[in-house]
Coordinates of C-alpha atoms in Angstrom, one line a residue:
Chain A
M20 CA 112.7 -14.8 57.8
N21 CA 111.7 -14.4 61.4
I22 CA 113.8 -12.5 63.9
N23 CA 115.6 -14.9 66.3
A24 CA 118.8 -15.2 68.3
T25 CA 120.9 -15.0 65.2
L26 CA 120.5 -11.2 65.8
L27 CA 122.5 -11.5 69.0
G28 CA 125.1 -13.8 67.4
Q29 CA 125.5 -11.4 64.6
T30 CA 125.9 -8.4 66.9
I31 CA 128.6 -10.2 69.0
M32 CA 130.4 -11.3 65.9
F33 CA 130.3 -7.8 64.6
A34 CA 131.8 -6.5 67.8
M35 CA 134.6 -9.1 67.7
F36 CA 135.4 -8.4 64.1
V37 CA 135.6 -4.7 64.8
W38 CA 137.9 -5.3 67.7
F39 CA 140.1 -7.6 65.7
C40 CA 140.2 -5.2 62.8
M41 CA 141.2 -2.3 65.1
K42 CA 143.9 -4.2 66.8
F43 CA 145.4 -6.4 64.2
V44 CA 144.4 -4.9 60.8
W45 CA 144.1 -1.2 61.0
T46 CA 146.9 -0.4 63.4
P47 CA 149.7 -2.3 61.5
I48 CA 148.6 -1.1 58.1
I49 CA 148.3 2.5 59.1
A50 CA 151.7 2.2 60.9
G51 CA 153.2 0.8 57.7
L52 CA 151.7 3.6 55.6
E53 CA 153.0 6.2 58.0
Q54 CA 156.4 4.6 57.9
R55 CA 156.4 4.7 54.1
K56 CA 155.3 8.3 54.2
K57 CA 158.3 9.1 56.4
H58 CA 160.5 7.0 54.2
I59 CA 159.5 8.9 51.2
A60 CA 159.8 12.3 52.9
D61 CA 163.3 11.4 54.1
G62 CA 164.2 10.3 50.6
L63 CA 163.0 13.5 49.1
A64 CA 164.8 15.6 51.7
E65 CA 167.9 13.5 51.0
A66 CA 167.6 14.1 47.3
E67 CA 167.1 17.9 47.9
R68 CA 170.2 17.9 50.1
G69 CA 172.1 15.9 47.4
K70 CA 171.1 18.4 44.8
L71 CA 172.4 21.2 47.0
D72 CA 175.6 19.4 47.7
L73 CA 176.1 18.8 44.0
E74 CA 175.6 22.5 43.4
L75 CA 178.1 23.4 46.1
A76 CA 180.6 20.8 44.8
G77 CA 180.2 22.3 41.3
K78 CA 181.0 25.7 42.6
K79 CA 183.9 24.4 44.5
A80 CA 185.3 22.5 41.6
A81 CA 185.1 25.7 39.4
E82 CA 186.9 27.6 42.1
I83 CA 189.6 25.0 42.4
L84 CA 190.0 24.9 38.6
R85 CA 190.3 28.7 38.4
E86 CA 192.9 28.7 41.2
A87 CA 194.8 26.0 39.5
K88 CA 194.8 27.9 36.3
D89 CA 196.0 31.0 38.1
K90 CA 198.7 29.0 39.8
A91 CA 199.8 27.4 36.5
G92 CA 199.9 30.8 34.9
A93 CA 202.0 32.2 37.7
T94 CA 204.3 29.2 37.5
I95 CA 204.8 29.5 33.8
A96 CA 205.5 33.2 34.1
G97 CA 208.0 32.5 36.9
G98 CA 209.6 29.8 34.8
E99 CA 210.0 32.1 31.8
S100 CA 211.6 34.9 33.8
R101 CA 213.9 32.4 35.5
A102 CA 214.8 31.0 32.1
N103 CA 215.5 34.6 30.8
Q104 CA 217.6 35.3 33.9
L105 CA 219.5 32.0 33.4
I106 CA 220.2 32.9 29.8
E107 CA 221.4 36.3 30.8
E108 CA 223.6 34.9 33.4
A109 CA 224.9 32.3 31.0
K110 CA 225.7 35.0 28.5
V111 CA 227.6 37.0 31.0
Q112 CA 229.5 33.9 32.1
A113 CA 230.2 33.0 28.6
N114 CA 231.6 36.4 27.8
L115 CA 233.8 36.2 30.8
E116 CA 235.0 32.8 29.8
R117 CA 235.7 34.1 26.3
E118 CA 237.7 36.9 27.6
R119 CA 239.7 34.6 29.8
I120 CA 240.3 32.1 27.1
L121 CA 241.2 34.9 24.6
S122 CA 243.6 36.5 26.9
G123 CA 245.2 33.1 27.8
A124 CA 245.6 32.3 24.1
K125 CA 247.1 35.7 23.4
A126 CA 249.6 35.3 26.2
E127 CA 250.5 31.9 24.9
V128 CA 250.9 33.1 21.4
E129 CA 253.1 35.9 22.6
Q130 CA 255.1 33.5 24.5
E131 CA 255.4 31.2 21.5
V132 CA 256.4 34.2 19.3
F133 CA 259.0 35.1 21.9
R134 CA 260.4 31.6 22.0
A135 CA 260.4 31.4 18.2
K136 CA 262.3 34.6 18.1
E137 CA 264.9 33.3 20.6
Q138 CA 265.3 30.2 18.6
L139 CA 265.6 32.2 15.4
R140 CA 268.2 34.4 17.1
T141 CA 270.4 31.6 18.1
Q142 CA 270.0 30.0 14.8
V143 CA 270.8 33.2 13.0
T144 CA 273.9 33.6 15.3
E145 CA 275.0 30.2 14.3
I146 CA 274.3 30.8 10.6
A147 CA 276.1 34.2 11.0
L148 CA 279.0 32.5 12.7
A149 CA 279.1 29.8 10.1
G150 CA 278.9 32.4 7.3
A151 CA 281.5 34.6 8.9
A152 CA 283.7 31.6 9.3
K153 CA 283.4 30.7 5.7
I154 CA 283.9 34.2 4.7
L155 CA 287.0 34.7 6.8
G156 CA 288.3 31.3 5.8
R157 CA 289.5 30.6 9.1
E158 CA 288.5 29.5 12.3
I159 CA 287.2 32.1 14.5
D160 CA 287.7 31.6 18.1
A161 CA 284.3 31.5 19.4
K162 CA 285.5 32.5 22.7
A163 CA 287.5 35.5 21.4
H164 CA 284.7 36.8 19.4
S165 CA 281.8 36.0 21.6
D166 CA 281.5 39.7 22.6
L167 CA 281.1 40.5 19.0
L168 CA 278.7 37.8 18.4
D169 CA 276.6 38.7 21.4
K170 CA 276.4 42.2 20.1
L171 CA 275.2 40.8 16.8
V172 CA 272.6 38.7 18.4
T173 CA 271.2 41.6 20.3
E174 CA 271.2 43.6 17.2
I175 CA 269.1 40.9 15.5
Chain B
M18 CA 114.8 -25.3 39.3
S19 CA 115.9 -27.8 41.8
S20 CA 113.2 -30.2 41.1
E21 CA 110.4 -30.6 38.6
T22 CA 107.9 -31.8 41.0
I23 CA 107.7 -28.7 43.3
T24 CA 105.7 -25.6 42.3
S25 CA 107.1 -22.2 41.7
S26 CA 105.8 -20.9 45.0
E27 CA 107.4 -23.8 46.9
Y28 CA 110.7 -23.2 45.1
I29 CA 110.7 -19.5 46.1
K30 CA 109.8 -20.3 49.6
H31 CA 112.5 -22.9 49.8
H32 CA 115.1 -20.5 48.6
L33 CA 114.1 -17.8 51.0
Q34 CA 114.2 -20.0 54.1
N35 CA 117.2 -19.9 56.4
L36 CA 118.7 -23.0 57.9
T37 CA 117.3 -22.5 61.4
L38 CA 118.5 -24.6 64.3
G39 CA 116.2 -24.7 67.3
K40 CA 113.8 -26.8 69.3
L41 CA 111.5 -28.9 67.1
P42 CA 107.9 -29.5 67.9
D43 CA 108.8 -32.9 69.3
G44 CA 111.2 -31.3 71.8
T45 CA 114.5 -32.3 70.2
L46 CA 117.1 -30.0 68.8
G47 CA 117.3 -29.9 65.0
F48 CA 116.9 -28.0 61.8
A49 CA 113.5 -26.6 60.8
H50 CA 111.9 -27.9 57.7
G51 CA 109.9 -25.1 56.2
A52 CA 108.9 -21.6 57.4
E53 CA 106.2 -22.8 59.8
Q54 CA 108.5 -24.9 61.8
A55 CA 111.1 -22.1 61.9
K56 CA 108.5 -19.7 63.2
A57 CA 107.4 -22.1 65.8
M58 CA 110.9 -22.3 67.2
G59 CA 110.5 -18.7 68.5
F60 CA 113.3 -16.3 69.4
W61 CA 115.7 -18.9 70.8
S62 CA 116.8 -20.4 67.5
V63 CA 119.7 -19.5 65.2
N64 CA 120.1 -19.3 61.5
V65 CA 123.1 -21.4 61.2
D66 CA 123.7 -20.5 57.5
T67 CA 123.7 -16.8 58.2
L68 CA 126.1 -17.1 61.1
F69 CA 128.4 -19.5 59.3
V70 CA 128.6 -17.7 56.1
S71 CA 129.0 -14.3 57.7
F72 CA 131.7 -15.6 60.0
V73 CA 133.6 -17.2 57.2
L74 CA 133.5 -14.1 55.1
G75 CA 134.4 -11.8 58.0
A76 CA 137.2 -14.1 59.0
L77 CA 138.5 -14.3 55.4
F78 CA 138.5 -10.5 55.1
L79 CA 140.3 -10.0 58.4
W80 CA 142.8 -12.8 57.7
M81 CA 143.7 -11.4 54.4
F82 CA 144.1 -7.8 55.7
N83 CA 145.9 -9.0 58.8
R84 CA 148.4 -11.0 56.7
V85 CA 149.1 -7.9 54.6
G86 CA 149.4 -5.8 57.7
R87 CA 152.0 -8.2 59.2
K88 CA 154.1 -8.4 56.0
M89 CA 153.8 -4.7 55.4
S90 CA 156.8 -3.5 53.5
T91 CA 157.7 0.2 53.4
G92 CA 159.2 -0.1 49.9
V93 CA 157.3 -0.5 46.7
P94 CA 154.0 -2.3 47.6
S95 CA 153.1 -5.3 45.4
G96 CA 149.9 -6.9 44.4
L97 CA 147.6 -7.6 47.3
Q98 CA 149.3 -5.1 49.6
N99 CA 148.7 -2.4 47.0
A100 CA 145.0 -3.2 46.8
V101 CA 144.7 -3.4 50.6
E102 CA 146.5 -0.1 51.0
W103 CA 144.2 1.5 48.5
A104 CA 141.2 0.2 50.4
V105 CA 142.5 1.4 53.7
E106 CA 143.3 4.8 52.4
F107 CA 139.9 5.0 50.7
I108 CA 138.2 4.2 54.1
D109 CA 140.5 6.6 55.9
E110 CA 139.6 9.3 53.5
S111 CA 135.9 8.7 53.9
V112 CA 136.2 8.8 57.7
R113 CA 138.2 12.0 57.6
G114 CA 135.6 13.5 55.3
S115 CA 132.6 12.8 57.4
F116 CA 133.8 12.2 60.9
T117 CA 134.9 15.4 62.6
A118 CA 135.6 14.2 66.2
K119 CA 138.6 12.2 67.3
N120 CA 138.0 8.5 67.8
N121 CA 140.5 5.8 66.8
M122 CA 137.7 3.2 66.7
V123 CA 135.7 4.7 63.9
A124 CA 138.0 4.1 60.9
P125 CA 138.6 0.3 61.7
L126 CA 134.8 0.1 62.3
A127 CA 134.1 1.6 58.9
L128 CA 136.7 -0.7 57.3
T129 CA 135.1 -3.8 58.9
V130 CA 131.6 -2.7 58.0
F131 CA 132.4 -1.9 54.4
F132 CA 134.3 -5.2 53.6
W133 CA 132.1 -7.4 55.7
V134 CA 128.9 -6.1 54.1
F135 CA 130.5 -6.1 50.7
M136 CA 131.5 -9.7 50.9
M137 CA 128.1 -10.8 52.3
N138 CA 126.4 -8.9 49.5
L139 CA 128.8 -10.4 47.0
M140 CA 127.4 -13.9 47.8
D141 CA 124.3 -12.7 45.9
L142 CA 126.2 -13.3 42.6
V143 CA 126.6 -17.0 43.3
P144 CA 124.0 -18.8 41.1
V145 CA 120.9 -19.2 43.3
D146 CA 120.7 -23.0 43.0
Y147 CA 124.3 -24.0 43.6
V148 CA 124.5 -23.8 47.4
P149 CA 120.9 -25.0 48.3
Q150 CA 121.5 -28.0 46.0
L151 CA 124.9 -28.7 47.6
A152 CA 123.2 -28.4 51.1
H153 CA 120.6 -30.8 49.9
F154 CA 123.2 -33.4 49.1
L155 CA 124.7 -32.9 52.6
G156 CA 121.3 -33.5 54.1
L157 CA 120.5 -29.9 55.1
P158 CA 116.9 -28.9 54.4
H159 CA 117.8 -25.2 53.5
F160 CA 120.7 -23.0 53.0
K161 CA 120.6 -19.3 52.3
L162 CA 124.0 -18.2 51.1
V163 CA 123.6 -14.4 51.4
P164 CA 123.6 -13.3 55.0
S165 CA 122.5 -9.8 54.2
T166 CA 119.2 -11.1 52.9
D167 CA 118.6 -12.3 56.4
P168 CA 117.2 -9.4 58.5
N169 CA 118.9 -10.9 61.6
A170 CA 122.2 -10.2 60.1
T171 CA 121.5 -6.6 59.0
F172 CA 119.7 -5.8 62.3
G173 CA 122.5 -7.4 64.2
M174 CA 125.0 -5.0 62.7
A175 CA 122.6 -2.1 63.0
I176 CA 122.1 -2.8 66.7
G177 CA 125.8 -2.9 67.1
V178 CA 126.1 0.5 65.5
F179 CA 123.1 1.7 67.6
L180 CA 124.7 0.7 70.8
L181 CA 127.9 2.5 69.8
V182 CA 125.8 5.6 69.0
I183 CA 124.2 5.5 72.5
F184 CA 127.5 4.7 74.2
Y185 CA 129.3 7.7 72.5
S186 CA 126.4 10.0 73.0
I187 CA 126.5 9.4 76.7
K188 CA 130.3 9.4 76.8
M189 CA 130.7 12.7 75.0
K190 CA 127.7 14.6 76.4
G191 CA 127.1 12.8 79.7
F192 CA 123.9 11.1 80.5
G193 CA 122.2 14.4 81.3
G194 CA 123.4 15.9 78.0
F195 CA 122.0 12.9 76.1
V196 CA 118.7 13.2 77.8
A197 CA 118.6 16.9 77.2
E198 CA 119.3 16.4 73.6
L199 CA 116.3 14.0 73.4
T200 CA 113.9 16.2 75.3
L201 CA 114.9 19.9 75.0
Q202 CA 114.7 20.3 71.3
P203 CA 113.3 21.4 68.9
F204 CA 110.5 23.0 71.0
G205 CA 112.2 24.0 74.2
K206 CA 111.6 22.5 77.7
W207 CA 107.8 23.0 77.7
G208 CA 107.5 20.8 74.7
A209 CA 109.4 18.0 76.3
P210 CA 107.0 15.1 75.5
V211 CA 106.7 16.1 71.9
N212 CA 110.4 16.6 71.7
L213 CA 111.0 13.1 73.2
L214 CA 108.6 11.6 70.7
L215 CA 110.3 13.4 67.7
E216 CA 113.9 12.8 68.8
G217 CA 113.1 9.3 69.9
V218 CA 111.8 8.4 66.5
N219 CA 114.8 10.1 65.0
L220 CA 117.1 8.0 67.2
I221 CA 115.3 4.7 66.6
A222 CA 115.0 5.4 62.9
K223 CA 118.8 5.2 62.5
P224 CA 119.3 1.5 63.1
I225 CA 116.1 0.6 61.5
S226 CA 116.8 2.5 58.3
L227 CA 120.3 1.2 58.3
A228 CA 119.2 -2.5 58.6
L229 CA 116.2 -2.3 56.4
R230 CA 117.9 -0.5 53.6
L231 CA 120.6 -3.1 53.3
F232 CA 118.2 -6.0 53.9
G233 CA 115.5 -4.6 51.4
N234 CA 118.0 -4.1 48.6
M235 CA 119.7 -7.4 48.9
Y236 CA 116.4 -9.3 49.5
A237 CA 114.9 -7.7 46.4
G238 CA 118.0 -8.5 44.4
E239 CA 118.0 -12.1 45.5
M240 CA 114.3 -12.4 44.8
I241 CA 114.8 -11.3 41.2
F242 CA 117.6 -13.8 40.8
I243 CA 115.2 -16.5 42.0
L244 CA 112.5 -15.4 39.7
I245 CA 114.8 -15.4 36.8
A246 CA 115.9 -18.9 37.8
L247 CA 112.2 -20.0 37.4
L248 CA 112.3 -19.2 33.7
P249 CA 113.2 -21.7 31.0
F250 CA 116.9 -22.1 30.7
W251 CA 117.3 -20.3 27.4
A252 CA 115.6 -17.2 28.9
Q253 CA 117.7 -17.1 32.0
W254 CA 121.1 -15.8 30.9
P255 CA 119.9 -12.8 28.9
L256 CA 118.2 -11.6 32.1
S257 CA 120.4 -12.8 34.8
L258 CA 123.6 -11.5 33.2
P259 CA 122.5 -7.9 33.0
W260 CA 121.0 -8.1 36.4
A261 CA 124.2 -9.6 37.9
I262 CA 126.2 -6.8 36.3
F263 CA 123.9 -4.2 37.7
H264 CA 124.0 -6.0 41.0
I265 CA 127.7 -5.6 41.3
L266 CA 127.0 -1.9 41.5
I267 CA 124.3 -2.4 44.2
V268 CA 126.6 -4.8 46.2
T269 CA 129.3 -2.1 46.4
L270 CA 126.9 0.8 46.8
Q271 CA 125.0 -0.8 49.7
A272 CA 128.2 -1.6 51.5
F273 CA 129.4 1.9 51.0
I274 CA 126.0 3.4 52.2
F275 CA 126.1 1.2 55.2
M276 CA 129.6 2.4 56.0
T277 CA 128.9 6.0 55.4
L278 CA 125.8 6.1 57.5
T279 CA 127.6 4.3 60.3
I280 CA 130.3 7.0 60.2
V281 CA 127.7 9.8 60.0
Y282 CA 125.6 8.4 62.9
L283 CA 128.7 8.1 65.0
D284 CA 129.7 11.7 64.1
M285 CA 126.3 12.9 65.2
A286 CA 126.7 11.0 68.4
H287 CA 130.0 12.9 69.0
Q288 CA 128.6 16.3 68.3
E289 CA 127.2 18.6 71.0
H290 CA 124.3 19.9 68.9
H291 CA 123.0 18.6 65.7

């Protein structure tokens, strides 16, 4: 219980411990804590930025969507008017074609009628000749009476 | 009780005697047997148990904290690192609260003081007979496990703090400023002798109160454990258990007081006027 040199030993040990603590305990731990603080602060800032980015992206996405809708609407309207136009054009074309085919058919029919008439005429002439021959009972010289016959043909 | 043949007074004396290494009456170097021999050794002897235990505890604390410091991860802290960080931040907060000047040495000093004193005090909770009995088997006459019940240990630390107080007083205020602080207040320059007396007492009281408060508390606590150990075995635990639980508070509180006073004294040393 008496005071002795232990006192000095304890003081020296105390000084050494404090020095060691300052150099190899306090400094690294505080540095680590500071680093963590920075880490967390960075993380929070990053999160904040992320949130902002998200908000911006959302706005942008909405804008793009709206634009796309507008564009689609315009495209559909354009397509409709084009389709109408095409239909109109097709109608006009079809009409023209109809006219053309109709007139062609008419001409053909006329031609056919004409040809049939010709044929009929010649046949009638023959029949008339044959009839006349039978009626007259004698041979008619076709050559001698061709004038007459021609006249008949034209009459028919 | 370690033996049936010794008296209570011998038992108590035996437990309160440090393992003192010094010059024996016959001129050889050896351990003192009993208080008279230890006293006869004079100043140039050392309490081997105090130095050994306090070194082991201090080294254990520093090793543990240093290991955590080296493996410090900035991610999620785990287990020991979490506890160490909590302790460091607690000390840091305490220092920020009571130390106003700027000095990078004060916080590590406070950390060392707190944990070293805490661990030394904690040895008080080891049953009082274990270690002396073990020492007895090893052939050592005495062994006091609690360094803070040895005034050498507490005064040793208090002197360390006192030297720092004087060093920083002179460093911050200059030698003249320090002398002026001791002599020119509270009564002005014509009351210099009275001032010196008052301020001198004020200055000296710091390390003495620091050392004696810790020593007194721990010594008294240890004494009560020893007295309880003298009772019959069936009466021991109902007394020693509550006392040990209460002592956990004292152990922590005394360490905290020692640390806080160290910080406050150093803060006063850094201040121009107080």
